[in-house]
XYZ file of C-alpha atoms in Angstrom:
494
model
C -0.036 0.068 -0.030
C 1.367 3.367 -1.048
C 0.793 6.628 1.088
C -1.797 7.869 -1.602
C -3.564 4.713 -1.425
C -3.654 4.921 2.505
C -5.124 8.432 1.978
C -7.801 7.448 -0.521
C -8.935 4.492 1.732
C -9.200 7.109 4.504
C -6.871 5.477 6.743
C -4.385 8.294 7.280
C -5.375 12.054 8.026
C -3.619 15.053 6.193
C -1.092 15.752 8.980
C -0.099 12.124 9.167
C 0.423 12.042 5.499
C 2.641 15.261 5.675
C 4.849 13.317 8.076
C 5.146 10.210 5.988
C 5.891 12.289 2.899
C 8.687 14.032 4.685
C 11.917 12.217 3.786
C 14.273 14.148 5.994
C 16.693 12.162 7.883
C 16.317 14.206 10.946
C 12.633 14.942 11.884
C 11.044 16.265 14.884
C 7.210 16.486 15.690
C 5.944 18.584 18.444
C 2.451 17.628 18.827
C -0.801 17.383 20.948
C -1.626 14.206 22.856
C -3.524 11.264 21.122
C -3.364 12.334 17.592
C -2.001 9.218 16.049
C 1.716 10.247 15.710
C 2.999 7.099 17.135
C 0.624 4.962 15.189
C 1.727 6.609 11.724
C 5.291 6.227 12.803
C 4.614 2.435 13.111
C 3.534 2.547 9.427
C 7.098 4.083 8.651
C 8.831 1.404 10.682
C 6.807 -1.599 9.010
C 7.318 -0.204 5.514
C 11.257 0.333 6.082
C 11.850 -3.013 7.652
C 9.805 -4.701 4.970
C 12.001 -3.301 2.158
C 15.090 -5.026 0.764
C 18.372 -3.377 1.521
C 18.802 -2.340 -2.204
C 15.519 -0.403 -1.907
C 16.400 1.395 1.194
C 15.219 -1.150 3.917
C 16.975 -1.098 7.234
C 16.225 -2.037 10.968
C 14.187 0.310 13.001
C 14.447 0.894 16.749
C 11.649 2.555 18.697
C 12.418 3.893 22.326
C 9.757 5.112 24.800
C 9.794 5.656 28.610
C 7.098 3.113 29.378
C 6.691 -0.408 28.731
C 3.087 -0.194 27.730
C 4.129 2.308 25.066
C 6.575 -0.072 23.550
C 3.994 -3.085 23.667
C 1.564 -0.665 21.723
C 3.862 0.399 19.166
C 5.164 -3.206 18.397
C 1.472 -4.309 18.097
C 0.851 -1.176 15.601
C 3.751 -2.357 13.557
C 2.274 -5.832 13.338
C -1.037 -4.144 12.262
C 0.563 -2.232 9.598
C 2.534 -5.436 8.414
C -1.084 -6.991 7.594
C -2.225 -3.772 6.016
C 0.957 -3.657 3.705
C 0.563 -7.402 3.218
C 4.284 -8.144 3.942
C 5.385 -11.197 5.657
C 6.972 -11.184 9.172
C 7.194 -13.285 12.214
C 4.990 -13.003 15.359
C 6.034 -10.524 17.997
C 8.985 -11.698 20.093
C 9.908 -10.871 23.640
C 13.513 -10.575 24.206
C 14.966 -10.252 27.796
C 18.557 -9.028 28.624
C 20.443 -8.274 31.667
C 21.194 -4.674 32.172
C 22.946 -3.484 35.298
C 21.795 -6.601 37.126
C 18.150 -5.959 36.112
C 16.065 -7.855 33.407
C 15.170 -5.482 30.578
C 12.199 -6.641 28.392
C 12.183 -5.535 24.729
C 10.000 -6.486 21.814
C 10.760 -7.235 18.161
C 9.341 -8.267 14.669
C 11.524 -9.816 12.015
C 10.423 -9.166 8.452
C 11.256 -11.690 5.455
C 13.604 -8.925 4.313
C 15.798 -9.938 7.131
C 15.273 -6.337 8.908
C 13.636 -6.174 12.269
C 11.702 -3.560 14.151
C 12.715 -3.380 18.038
C 10.788 -1.611 20.870
C 13.053 -0.493 23.503
C 13.092 1.068 27.008
C 14.615 4.474 27.046
C 18.231 3.649 27.984
C 21.045 5.158 25.748
C 23.366 2.128 26.131
C 20.741 -0.036 24.267
C 21.391 2.013 21.190
C 25.226 1.461 21.098
C 26.442 -0.762 18.089
C 22.934 -0.412 16.326
C 22.272 0.949 12.881
C 19.228 2.178 11.024
C 16.066 4.287 11.537
C 15.545 5.506 15.302
C 12.251 6.654 16.786
C 12.263 8.570 20.065
C 8.649 8.766 21.342
C 7.569 11.112 24.057
C 11.110 12.205 24.205
C 10.313 15.153 26.490
C 9.601 12.600 29.105
C 12.806 10.583 29.094
C 15.525 10.571 31.801
C 18.451 10.416 29.367
C 17.494 12.626 26.638
C 21.015 14.052 25.777
C 22.631 10.618 26.181
C 20.058 8.733 23.868
C 20.238 11.448 21.045
C 24.097 11.310 21.382
C 23.920 7.576 20.855
C 21.331 7.766 18.130
C 23.331 10.347 16.157
C 25.780 7.519 15.094
C 22.864 6.001 13.009
C 23.547 8.895 10.504
C 27.103 7.817 9.802
C 25.791 4.807 7.400
C 22.609 6.593 6.127
C 20.236 6.039 9.078
C 17.583 8.473 10.297
C 16.132 9.857 13.341
C 12.536 10.840 14.252
C 11.614 12.391 17.520
C 7.908 12.883 18.550
C 6.648 14.351 21.737
C 4.332 16.490 23.699
C 5.927 19.325 25.583
C 7.160 18.949 29.177
C 8.134 22.428 30.424
C 9.891 25.336 28.952
C 13.441 24.205 30.085
C 13.236 20.566 28.909
C 15.742 19.530 26.420
C 13.034 18.594 23.941
C 11.936 22.274 23.927
C 15.495 23.590 23.799
C 16.188 21.528 20.779
C 13.012 22.912 19.058
C 14.191 26.451 19.852
C 17.525 25.645 18.310
C 15.592 24.475 15.131
C 13.607 27.576 14.883
C 16.540 29.752 15.520
C 18.506 27.846 12.748
C 21.131 26.368 14.889
C 19.759 22.786 14.148
C 18.835 21.661 10.786
C 15.949 19.389 11.504
C 12.589 19.188 9.848
C 10.045 20.376 12.265
C 6.272 19.472 12.299
C 3.766 21.170 14.759
C 0.263 19.851 15.273
C -2.260 21.151 17.910
C -5.395 19.649 18.867
C -7.276 22.045 16.551
C -4.907 21.386 13.631
C -5.686 17.672 14.206
C -9.637 18.476 14.407
C -9.462 20.486 11.133
C -7.890 17.384 9.541
C -10.726 15.144 10.703
C -9.392 13.734 13.918
C -12.739 13.788 15.573
C -14.556 12.520 12.670
C -12.089 9.425 12.843
C -12.797 9.047 16.601
C -16.702 9.132 15.853
C -16.197 6.635 12.999
C -14.184 4.074 15.224
C -16.659 4.491 18.097
C -19.674 4.298 15.809
C -21.102 7.773 16.706
C -22.467 10.396 14.617
C -20.415 13.274 13.846
C -21.526 16.858 14.014
C -19.593 20.440 14.436
C -21.454 20.982 17.601
C -20.528 17.539 19.053
C -16.886 18.232 18.154
C -16.928 21.476 19.888
C -18.617 20.133 23.087
C -15.864 17.331 22.901
C -13.073 19.675 22.637
C -14.379 21.926 25.404
C -14.765 19.081 27.771
C -11.308 17.709 27.005
C -9.738 21.282 27.705
C -11.816 21.672 30.806
C -10.541 18.262 32.269
C -7.004 19.252 31.447
C -7.364 22.714 33.158
C -3.922 24.508 33.445
C -2.221 21.714 31.371
C -4.403 22.285 28.371
C -1.832 24.502 26.537
C 1.067 22.185 27.115
C -0.983 18.874 26.323
C -2.979 20.041 23.396
C -1.477 23.361 22.022
C 2.111 22.658 21.957
C 2.923 25.466 24.489
C 5.450 24.410 27.047
C 4.834 25.373 30.570
C 6.719 28.290 31.838
C 10.008 27.350 33.420
C 9.548 26.695 37.223
C 5.813 26.881 37.122
C 5.512 23.099 38.196
C 7.303 22.191 41.430
C 6.929 18.367 40.803
C 8.121 17.432 37.374
C 6.059 14.901 35.325
C 9.277 12.507 35.297
C 9.596 12.934 39.048
C 5.931 12.265 39.709
C 6.009 9.215 37.267
C 9.150 7.790 39.057
C 7.532 7.677 42.438
C 4.018 6.474 41.511
C 3.751 2.706 42.454
C 1.248 0.452 41.318
C -0.835 -1.871 43.649
C -0.874 0.808 46.512
C -4.367 0.719 47.667
C -6.621 3.805 47.370
C -9.949 3.780 49.252
C -12.661 6.424 48.237
C -15.904 7.047 50.242
C -18.427 9.554 49.436
C -21.557 10.345 51.376
C -24.938 11.617 49.978
C -26.055 15.082 51.531
C -28.846 13.114 53.181
C -26.318 11.222 55.157
C -25.501 14.064 57.445
C -29.215 13.969 58.887
C -29.485 10.222 59.445
C -29.714 8.934 62.853
C -26.312 8.637 64.639
C -26.806 4.861 64.795
C -27.292 4.524 61.173
C -24.331 6.716 60.310
C -21.968 4.763 62.627
C -22.923 1.492 60.875
C -22.378 2.834 57.623
C -18.654 3.974 58.638
C -18.233 0.321 60.046
C -19.350 -1.205 56.801
C -17.013 1.138 54.828
C -14.137 0.314 57.276
C -14.282 -3.501 56.587
C -12.756 -2.554 53.237
C -9.844 -0.783 54.762
C -9.134 -2.982 57.744
C -7.151 -5.736 56.159
C -4.665 -3.338 54.517
C -4.029 -1.552 57.886
C -3.591 -4.932 59.616
C -1.092 -6.138 56.823
C 2.026 -4.593 58.512
C 3.900 -4.805 61.946
C 6.075 -1.880 60.940
C 5.455 1.619 62.530
C 3.022 3.563 60.539
C 2.752 7.376 60.332
C -0.027 9.387 58.748
C -0.952 12.762 57.229
C -4.378 14.250 57.008
C -5.689 17.153 54.977
C -9.215 18.094 56.114
C -12.213 19.093 54.183
C -15.920 18.817 55.036
C -17.629 19.752 51.764
C -16.425 20.695 48.230
C -12.862 19.132 48.597
C -11.908 15.930 50.216
C -10.386 14.664 53.523
C -7.329 12.618 52.708
C -5.502 10.353 55.072
C -2.308 9.068 53.745
C -0.520 6.133 55.569
C 3.160 5.416 55.372
C 5.067 2.488 56.730
C 8.485 3.629 58.302
C 11.412 1.478 57.192
C 14.572 0.741 59.104
C 16.783 2.844 56.639
C 14.790 6.001 57.328
C 12.646 5.758 54.037
C 8.966 5.220 53.983
C 6.610 3.072 51.754
C 2.881 3.986 51.055
C 0.642 1.778 52.889
C -2.548 3.189 51.482
C -4.551 6.288 51.003
C -8.152 7.064 52.101
C -10.253 9.688 50.710
C -13.587 10.828 52.398
C -15.907 13.122 50.550
C -18.902 15.011 52.142
C -18.440 13.083 55.336
C -19.799 14.596 58.580
C -17.393 15.595 61.337
C -18.444 12.921 63.754
C -17.994 10.189 61.255
C -14.725 11.511 60.073
C -13.754 11.296 63.768
C -15.151 7.672 64.021
C -13.101 6.685 60.886
C -10.003 8.040 62.045
C -10.417 6.217 65.255
C -11.029 2.971 63.634
C -7.833 3.498 61.411
C -5.361 4.454 64.231
C -6.863 1.838 66.810
C -6.543 -0.963 64.090
C -2.783 -0.373 63.149
C -0.676 -2.639 65.102
C 2.249 0.077 65.510
C 0.733 3.570 65.102
C 3.721 6.028 65.386
C 1.915 9.361 64.813
C 0.253 11.723 62.391
C 0.176 15.479 61.351
C -3.238 16.965 61.026
C -4.472 20.066 59.059
C -5.448 22.557 61.796
C -6.641 25.237 59.493
C -10.237 26.328 59.801
C -12.737 23.609 60.527
C -9.815 21.210 60.505
C -8.674 22.481 63.813
C -11.567 20.913 65.619
C -10.533 17.443 64.173
C -6.878 18.168 64.832
C -7.556 19.123 68.360
C -9.863 16.150 68.967
C -7.077 13.727 67.632
C -4.238 15.411 69.939
C -6.554 14.648 72.890
C -7.412 11.146 71.751
C -3.774 10.262 71.009
C -1.564 12.372 73.411
C 1.847 13.059 72.184
C 1.243 11.443 68.763
C -0.384 14.177 66.911
C 1.054 17.393 65.381
C -1.509 19.996 64.816
C -0.216 21.967 61.775
C -1.318 25.423 60.805
C -0.547 25.181 57.064
C 1.103 28.589 56.105
C 3.226 29.803 53.220
C 6.397 29.490 55.508
C 5.400 25.981 56.608
C 5.103 24.904 52.877
C 8.411 26.474 52.082
C 10.077 24.533 54.727
C 8.485 21.312 54.277
C 7.860 20.716 50.538
C 11.416 20.600 49.748
C 12.004 17.703 52.091
C 9.335 15.632 50.369
C 10.775 16.651 46.818
C 14.190 15.483 48.027
C 12.822 12.290 49.418
C 11.107 11.597 45.997
C 14.448 12.439 44.121
C 16.352 10.088 46.444
C 13.950 7.196 46.097
C 12.943 7.273 49.799
C 9.395 7.510 49.482
C 6.425 6.895 46.982
C 2.803 7.492 46.161
C -0.080 5.389 44.698
C -0.101 5.261 40.770
C -3.473 6.831 40.601
C -4.361 9.361 38.016
C -6.413 11.721 40.405
C -3.541 11.474 43.115
C -0.822 12.264 40.525
C -2.903 15.299 39.301
C -2.732 16.652 42.840
C 1.039 16.844 42.641
C 0.842 18.511 39.186
C -1.005 21.558 40.734
C 1.841 22.425 43.041
C 3.555 25.595 41.493
C 6.165 28.140 42.605
C 4.608 31.299 43.890
C 7.261 33.903 44.652
C 9.576 30.979 45.052
C 7.277 29.133 47.472
C 5.562 25.779 46.628
C 2.087 26.133 46.809
C -1.334 24.316 45.570
C -2.073 26.803 42.746
C -5.118 25.236 41.020
C -7.983 23.016 41.331
C -8.751 19.820 39.202
C -11.906 18.053 38.571
C -15.359 19.306 38.937
C -18.650 18.800 40.740
C -18.302 15.542 42.714
C -14.563 14.983 41.439
C -13.259 18.366 42.664
C -9.806 18.432 44.140
C -7.536 20.962 45.628
C -4.110 19.141 45.771
C -5.536 17.273 48.792
C -3.448 14.175 48.425
C -0.215 15.834 47.986
C -0.930 18.026 51.183
C -1.765 14.729 53.078
C 1.476 13.219 51.835
C 3.699 16.128 52.652
C 2.033 16.122 56.142
C 2.744 12.348 56.518
C 6.358 12.952 55.690
C 6.607 15.794 58.155
C 5.312 13.650 60.918
C 7.814 10.947 59.970
C 10.709 13.338 60.231
C 9.548 14.782 63.489
C 8.784 11.538 65.010
C 11.924 9.817 63.808
C 10.587 6.550 64.785
C 10.159 7.379 68.390
C 6.348 6.932 68.636
C 6.013 10.157 70.641
C 6.847 13.902 70.635
C 10.059 14.699 72.406
C 9.380 16.787 75.580
C 11.802 19.388 76.491
C 12.253 21.679 79.649
C 14.250 24.684 80.584
C 15.462 24.933 84.333
C 14.175 27.901 86.348
C 16.166 28.971 89.588
C 14.146 29.300 92.676
C 14.984 30.490 96.178
C 16.485 27.750 98.486
C 15.075 28.219 102.096
C 17.857 26.044 103.548
C 20.677 28.310 102.170
C 20.582 31.985 103.128
C 21.950 34.707 100.693
C 21.496 38.284 101.014
C 19.912 38.399 97.695
C 17.231 36.012 98.789
C 15.933 38.760 101.195
C 13.893 40.122 98.312
C 11.911 36.704 98.212
């Protein structure tokens, strides 16, 4: 199948055709998310690997920062091989040892003798390779410069390089490369496709076709409006190819991704408005029912556990973040609990159940602002010496957010791999040099205000203050008083 045949058969859109027709050996594509850029690059690789060497065929190497992306790409290559009606083997999994770790890669071998490989983003895996290199979502790779340096050797024997990515900050090396291209310092072919460019070329029509929905201009506008509303402050970067201003995000996307761990339980409980006015007995029974879901996780460890709480009664959510404290001074997420629209008394009941169930409760830090002060004071009375009542201020954030960020960077703590929770870290921005929650996310019953992030920084504060002691240290200062058994002239004044 030729490019023109693909277009006539309505398989590819205009911006995808433009990418295919560009025969530049060095190409870069700054793009909106989810517009089919990786999918069309899989077409390129399938076509190149299917050709004989005399016709310009070569091996292809695709690199991305997530295993799921490499799996999807190699599946797309297999799809295009069928469309192009070229013979190839089934997808193979290849495992190699790399720095004492198993690295999983995927490949497809074509009858031409050439192969398409899908690799994790590690520069050393490109050494001694030759052919066409694809660097997908390059702005999110940890070794951008090293990978590009290794890939440039492909050009010696006629290889080519394609970079595709959304933006990830103004000071990211991906954006710096684009600026060099625009300023004439680098001679790459630059493609630029925003979400609206893609829609003009028929992206939403294609989505409707795949989903068996009717297309209309009005439906397309509603779809785009909803997409941008969900993205919030990230819409410009994610969909309009406008990198976030340098320093605007306190936690980088790479850092958040690196500390997000799968299989960390997240429990979410929401009450209807009518729940507040149910009889006390019924409310208590409902909390006990909810708690049955949480209890096994809290009982699953004998290690010391610290917690952080960010309070909300309505609108936002109360979050309880629980960390197990390890012997090397690091912490590991035990679980996270979210309470939405839960009355004060039932929040107290739930907290009681959690703390009393833990085998080794070390202590906790509570949000003591506004209405949260009532819950924090009650907890301090209930668990003497184990509760820090924290009045969250700009100066407190300025002192404690850097400790959490350092722990993330050093691999000494983690968070659940949950999209809502990760969004809570993305809304931490620098305001006059101080990390603060700058935006809300979601809407209606899904509204959030960085709640999970605040609970985590509180838990980390409690961990550092407690230092495994299980109680808050008491200090005293000696005060001299008169001694009636020893007379001094200066004692007369007493």
